[in-house]
PDB file of C-alpha atoms in Angstrom:
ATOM      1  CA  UNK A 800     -24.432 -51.589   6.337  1.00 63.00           C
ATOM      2  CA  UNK A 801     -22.706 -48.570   7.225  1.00 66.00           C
ATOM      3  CA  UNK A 802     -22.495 -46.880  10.619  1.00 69.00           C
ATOM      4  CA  UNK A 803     -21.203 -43.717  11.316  1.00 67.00           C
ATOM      5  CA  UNK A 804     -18.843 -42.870  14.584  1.00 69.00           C
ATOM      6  CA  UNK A 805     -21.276 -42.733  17.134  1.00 69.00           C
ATOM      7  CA  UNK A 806     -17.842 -40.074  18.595  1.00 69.00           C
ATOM      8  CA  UNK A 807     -18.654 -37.883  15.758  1.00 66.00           C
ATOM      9  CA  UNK A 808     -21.159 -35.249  15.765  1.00 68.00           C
ATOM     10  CA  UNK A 809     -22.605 -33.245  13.020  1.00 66.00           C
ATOM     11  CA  UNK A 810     -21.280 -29.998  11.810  1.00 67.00           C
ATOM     12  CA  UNK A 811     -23.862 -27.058  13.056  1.00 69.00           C
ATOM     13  CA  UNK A 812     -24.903 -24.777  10.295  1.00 67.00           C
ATOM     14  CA  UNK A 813     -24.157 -27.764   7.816  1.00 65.00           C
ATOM     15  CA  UNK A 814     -27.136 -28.541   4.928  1.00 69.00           C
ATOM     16  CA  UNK A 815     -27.918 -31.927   3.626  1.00 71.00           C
ATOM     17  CA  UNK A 816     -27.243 -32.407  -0.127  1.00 68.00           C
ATOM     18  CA  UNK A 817     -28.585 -34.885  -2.174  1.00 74.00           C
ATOM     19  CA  UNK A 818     -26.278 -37.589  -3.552  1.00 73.00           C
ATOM     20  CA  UNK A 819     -27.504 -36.851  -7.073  1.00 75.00           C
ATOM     21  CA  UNK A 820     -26.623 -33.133  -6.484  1.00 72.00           C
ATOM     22  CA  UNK A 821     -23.267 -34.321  -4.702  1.00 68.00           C
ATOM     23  CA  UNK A 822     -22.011 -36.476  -7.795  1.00 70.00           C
ATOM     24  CA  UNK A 823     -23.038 -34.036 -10.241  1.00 71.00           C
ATOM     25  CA  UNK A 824     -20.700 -31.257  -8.425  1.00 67.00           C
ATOM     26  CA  UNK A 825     -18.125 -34.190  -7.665  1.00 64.00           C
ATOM     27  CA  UNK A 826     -18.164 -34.525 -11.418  1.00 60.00           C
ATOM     28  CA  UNK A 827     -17.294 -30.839 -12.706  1.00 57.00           C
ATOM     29  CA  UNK A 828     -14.677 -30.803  -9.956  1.00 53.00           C
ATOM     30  CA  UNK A 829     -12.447 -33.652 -11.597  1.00 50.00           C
ATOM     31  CA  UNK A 830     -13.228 -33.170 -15.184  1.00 55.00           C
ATOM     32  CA  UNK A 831     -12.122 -29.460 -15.173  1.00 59.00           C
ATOM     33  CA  UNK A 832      -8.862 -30.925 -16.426  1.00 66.00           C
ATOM     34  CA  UNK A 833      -6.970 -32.947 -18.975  1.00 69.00           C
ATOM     35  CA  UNK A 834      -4.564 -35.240 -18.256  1.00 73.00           C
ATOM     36  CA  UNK A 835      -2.478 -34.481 -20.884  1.00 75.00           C
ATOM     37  CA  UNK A 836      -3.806 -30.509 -20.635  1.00 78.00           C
ATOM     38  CA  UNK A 837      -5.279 -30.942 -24.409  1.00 82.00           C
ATOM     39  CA  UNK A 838      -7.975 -28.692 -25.676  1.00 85.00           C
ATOM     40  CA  UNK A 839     -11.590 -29.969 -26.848  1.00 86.00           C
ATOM     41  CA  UNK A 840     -11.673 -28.447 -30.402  1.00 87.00           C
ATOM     42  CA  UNK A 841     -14.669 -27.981 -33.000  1.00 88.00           C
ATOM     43  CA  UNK A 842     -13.724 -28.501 -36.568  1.00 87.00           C
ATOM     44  CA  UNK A 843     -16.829 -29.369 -38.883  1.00 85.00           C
ATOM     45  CA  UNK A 844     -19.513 -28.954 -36.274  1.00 86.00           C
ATOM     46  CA  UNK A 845     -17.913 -32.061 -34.809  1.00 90.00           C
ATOM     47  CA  UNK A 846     -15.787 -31.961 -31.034  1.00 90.00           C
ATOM     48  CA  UNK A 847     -13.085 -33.318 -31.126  1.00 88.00           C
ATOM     49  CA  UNK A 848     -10.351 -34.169 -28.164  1.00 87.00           C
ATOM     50  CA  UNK A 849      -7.703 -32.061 -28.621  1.00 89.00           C
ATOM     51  CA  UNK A 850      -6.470 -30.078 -31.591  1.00 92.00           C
ATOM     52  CA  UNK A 851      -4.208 -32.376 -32.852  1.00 92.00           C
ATOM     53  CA  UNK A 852      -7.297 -34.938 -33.424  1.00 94.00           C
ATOM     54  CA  UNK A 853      -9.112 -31.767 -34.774  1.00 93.00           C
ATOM     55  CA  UNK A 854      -6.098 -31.232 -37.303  1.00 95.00           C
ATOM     56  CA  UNK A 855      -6.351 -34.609 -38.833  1.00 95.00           C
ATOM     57  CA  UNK A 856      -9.578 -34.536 -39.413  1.00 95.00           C
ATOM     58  CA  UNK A 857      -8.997 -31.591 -41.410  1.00 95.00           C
ATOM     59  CA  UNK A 858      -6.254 -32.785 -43.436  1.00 96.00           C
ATOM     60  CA  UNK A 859      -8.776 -35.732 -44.220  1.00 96.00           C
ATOM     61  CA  UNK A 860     -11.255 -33.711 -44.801  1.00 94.00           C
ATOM     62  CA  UNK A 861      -9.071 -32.281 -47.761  1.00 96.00           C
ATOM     63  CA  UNK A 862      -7.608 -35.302 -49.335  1.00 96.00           C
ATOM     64  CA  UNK A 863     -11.458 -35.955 -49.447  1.00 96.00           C
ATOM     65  CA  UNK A 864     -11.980 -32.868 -51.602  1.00 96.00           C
ATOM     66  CA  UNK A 865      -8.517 -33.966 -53.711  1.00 96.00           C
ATOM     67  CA  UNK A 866      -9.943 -37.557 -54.465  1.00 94.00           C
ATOM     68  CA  UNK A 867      -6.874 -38.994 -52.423  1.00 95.00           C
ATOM     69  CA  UNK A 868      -9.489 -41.004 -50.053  1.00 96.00           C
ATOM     70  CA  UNK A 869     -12.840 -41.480 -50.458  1.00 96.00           C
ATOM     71  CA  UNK A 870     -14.067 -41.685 -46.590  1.00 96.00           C
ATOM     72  CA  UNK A 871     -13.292 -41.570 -43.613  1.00 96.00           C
ATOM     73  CA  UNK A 872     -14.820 -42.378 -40.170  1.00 96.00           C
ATOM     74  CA  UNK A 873     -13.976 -41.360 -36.529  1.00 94.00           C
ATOM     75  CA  UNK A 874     -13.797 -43.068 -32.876  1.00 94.00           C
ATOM     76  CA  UNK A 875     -14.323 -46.640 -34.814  1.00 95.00           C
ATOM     77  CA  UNK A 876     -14.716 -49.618 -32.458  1.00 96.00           C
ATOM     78  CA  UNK A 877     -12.282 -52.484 -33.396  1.00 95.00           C
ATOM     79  CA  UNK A 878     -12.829 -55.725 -31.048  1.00 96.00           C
ATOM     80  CA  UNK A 879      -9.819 -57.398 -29.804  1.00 96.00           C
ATOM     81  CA  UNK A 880      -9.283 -61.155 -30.232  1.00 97.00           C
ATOM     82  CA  UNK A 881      -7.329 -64.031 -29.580  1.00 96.00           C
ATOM     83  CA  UNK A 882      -7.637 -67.221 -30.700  1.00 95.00           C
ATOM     84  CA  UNK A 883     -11.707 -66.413 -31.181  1.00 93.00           C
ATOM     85  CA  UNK A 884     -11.893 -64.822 -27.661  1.00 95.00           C
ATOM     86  CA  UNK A 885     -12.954 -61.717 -26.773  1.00 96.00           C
ATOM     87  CA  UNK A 886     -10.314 -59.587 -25.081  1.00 96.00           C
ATOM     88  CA  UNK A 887     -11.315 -55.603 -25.124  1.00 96.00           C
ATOM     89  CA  UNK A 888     -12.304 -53.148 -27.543  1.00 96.00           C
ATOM     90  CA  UNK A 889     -10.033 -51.166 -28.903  1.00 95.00           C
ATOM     91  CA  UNK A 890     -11.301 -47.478 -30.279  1.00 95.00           C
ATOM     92  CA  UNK A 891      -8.975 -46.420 -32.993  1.00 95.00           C
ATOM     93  CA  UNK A 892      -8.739 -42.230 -33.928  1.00 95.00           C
ATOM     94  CA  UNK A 893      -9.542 -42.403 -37.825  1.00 96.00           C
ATOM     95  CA  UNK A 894     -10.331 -44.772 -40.392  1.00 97.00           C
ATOM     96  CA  UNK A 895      -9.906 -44.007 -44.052  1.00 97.00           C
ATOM     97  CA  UNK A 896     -10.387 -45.894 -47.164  1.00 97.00           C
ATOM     98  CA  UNK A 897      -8.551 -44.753 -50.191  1.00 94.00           C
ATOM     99  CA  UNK A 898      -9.477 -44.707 -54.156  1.00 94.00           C
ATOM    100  CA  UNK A 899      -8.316 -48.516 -54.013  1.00 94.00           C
ATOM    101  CA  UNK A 900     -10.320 -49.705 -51.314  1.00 94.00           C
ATOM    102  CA  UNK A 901      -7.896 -50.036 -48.504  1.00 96.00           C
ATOM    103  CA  UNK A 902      -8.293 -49.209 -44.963  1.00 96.00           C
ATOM    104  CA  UNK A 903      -5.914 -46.964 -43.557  1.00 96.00           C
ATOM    105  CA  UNK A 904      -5.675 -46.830 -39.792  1.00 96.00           C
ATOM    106  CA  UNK A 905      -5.088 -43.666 -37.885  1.00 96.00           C
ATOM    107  CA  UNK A 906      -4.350 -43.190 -34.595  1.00 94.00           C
ATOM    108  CA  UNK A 907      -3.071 -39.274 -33.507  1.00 90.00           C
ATOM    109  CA  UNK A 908      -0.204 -38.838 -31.418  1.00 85.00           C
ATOM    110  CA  UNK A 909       2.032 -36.181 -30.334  1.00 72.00           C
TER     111      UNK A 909
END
């Protein structure tokens, strides 16, 4: 169980928060940021990650329209295995099936 310094006294003037209320503002602090500074971008009435991700989906979205694929699906869960046991799932960008029934996989990098 925790104990606090019985040498340390409490701050005068200072309010109690709630932990709920302290997370939540913990929360916007760190996720004001990328790590790799992209942009969230809206393309379809979708969000997507960055624009990059955003731009794919739109060139997909056309080879839809020119019969090139027929589908496609996004953030697809693949599970990892070896040797019939369950490693980690992996969550792959894009994936599209063409006119001849393969599955193309996408993953967007810069």
């Amino acid at each position: 169980m925790f104990k606090p310094d019985p040498k340390l006294k409490p701050i005068e003037g200072a309010t109690k928060v709630p932990a709920s209320s302290y997370r939540q503002m913990g929360l916007k602090a760190f996720r004001t940021k990328s790590k790799y500074k992209n942009v969230s971008t809206e393309y379809g009435e979708k969000k997507y990650d960055s624009k990059l991700e955003a731009k794919v989906a739109q060139d997909l979205g056309w080879q839809i329209k020119s019969g090139d694929i027929l589908k496609w699906e996004r953030q697809v869960k693949i599970p990892l295995r070896v040797n019939g046991v369950f490693i980690a799932n992996y969550y792959i960008d894009f994936i599209a099936t063409d006119k001849h029934g393969q599955r193309i996989y996408i993953k967007s990098r810069a």
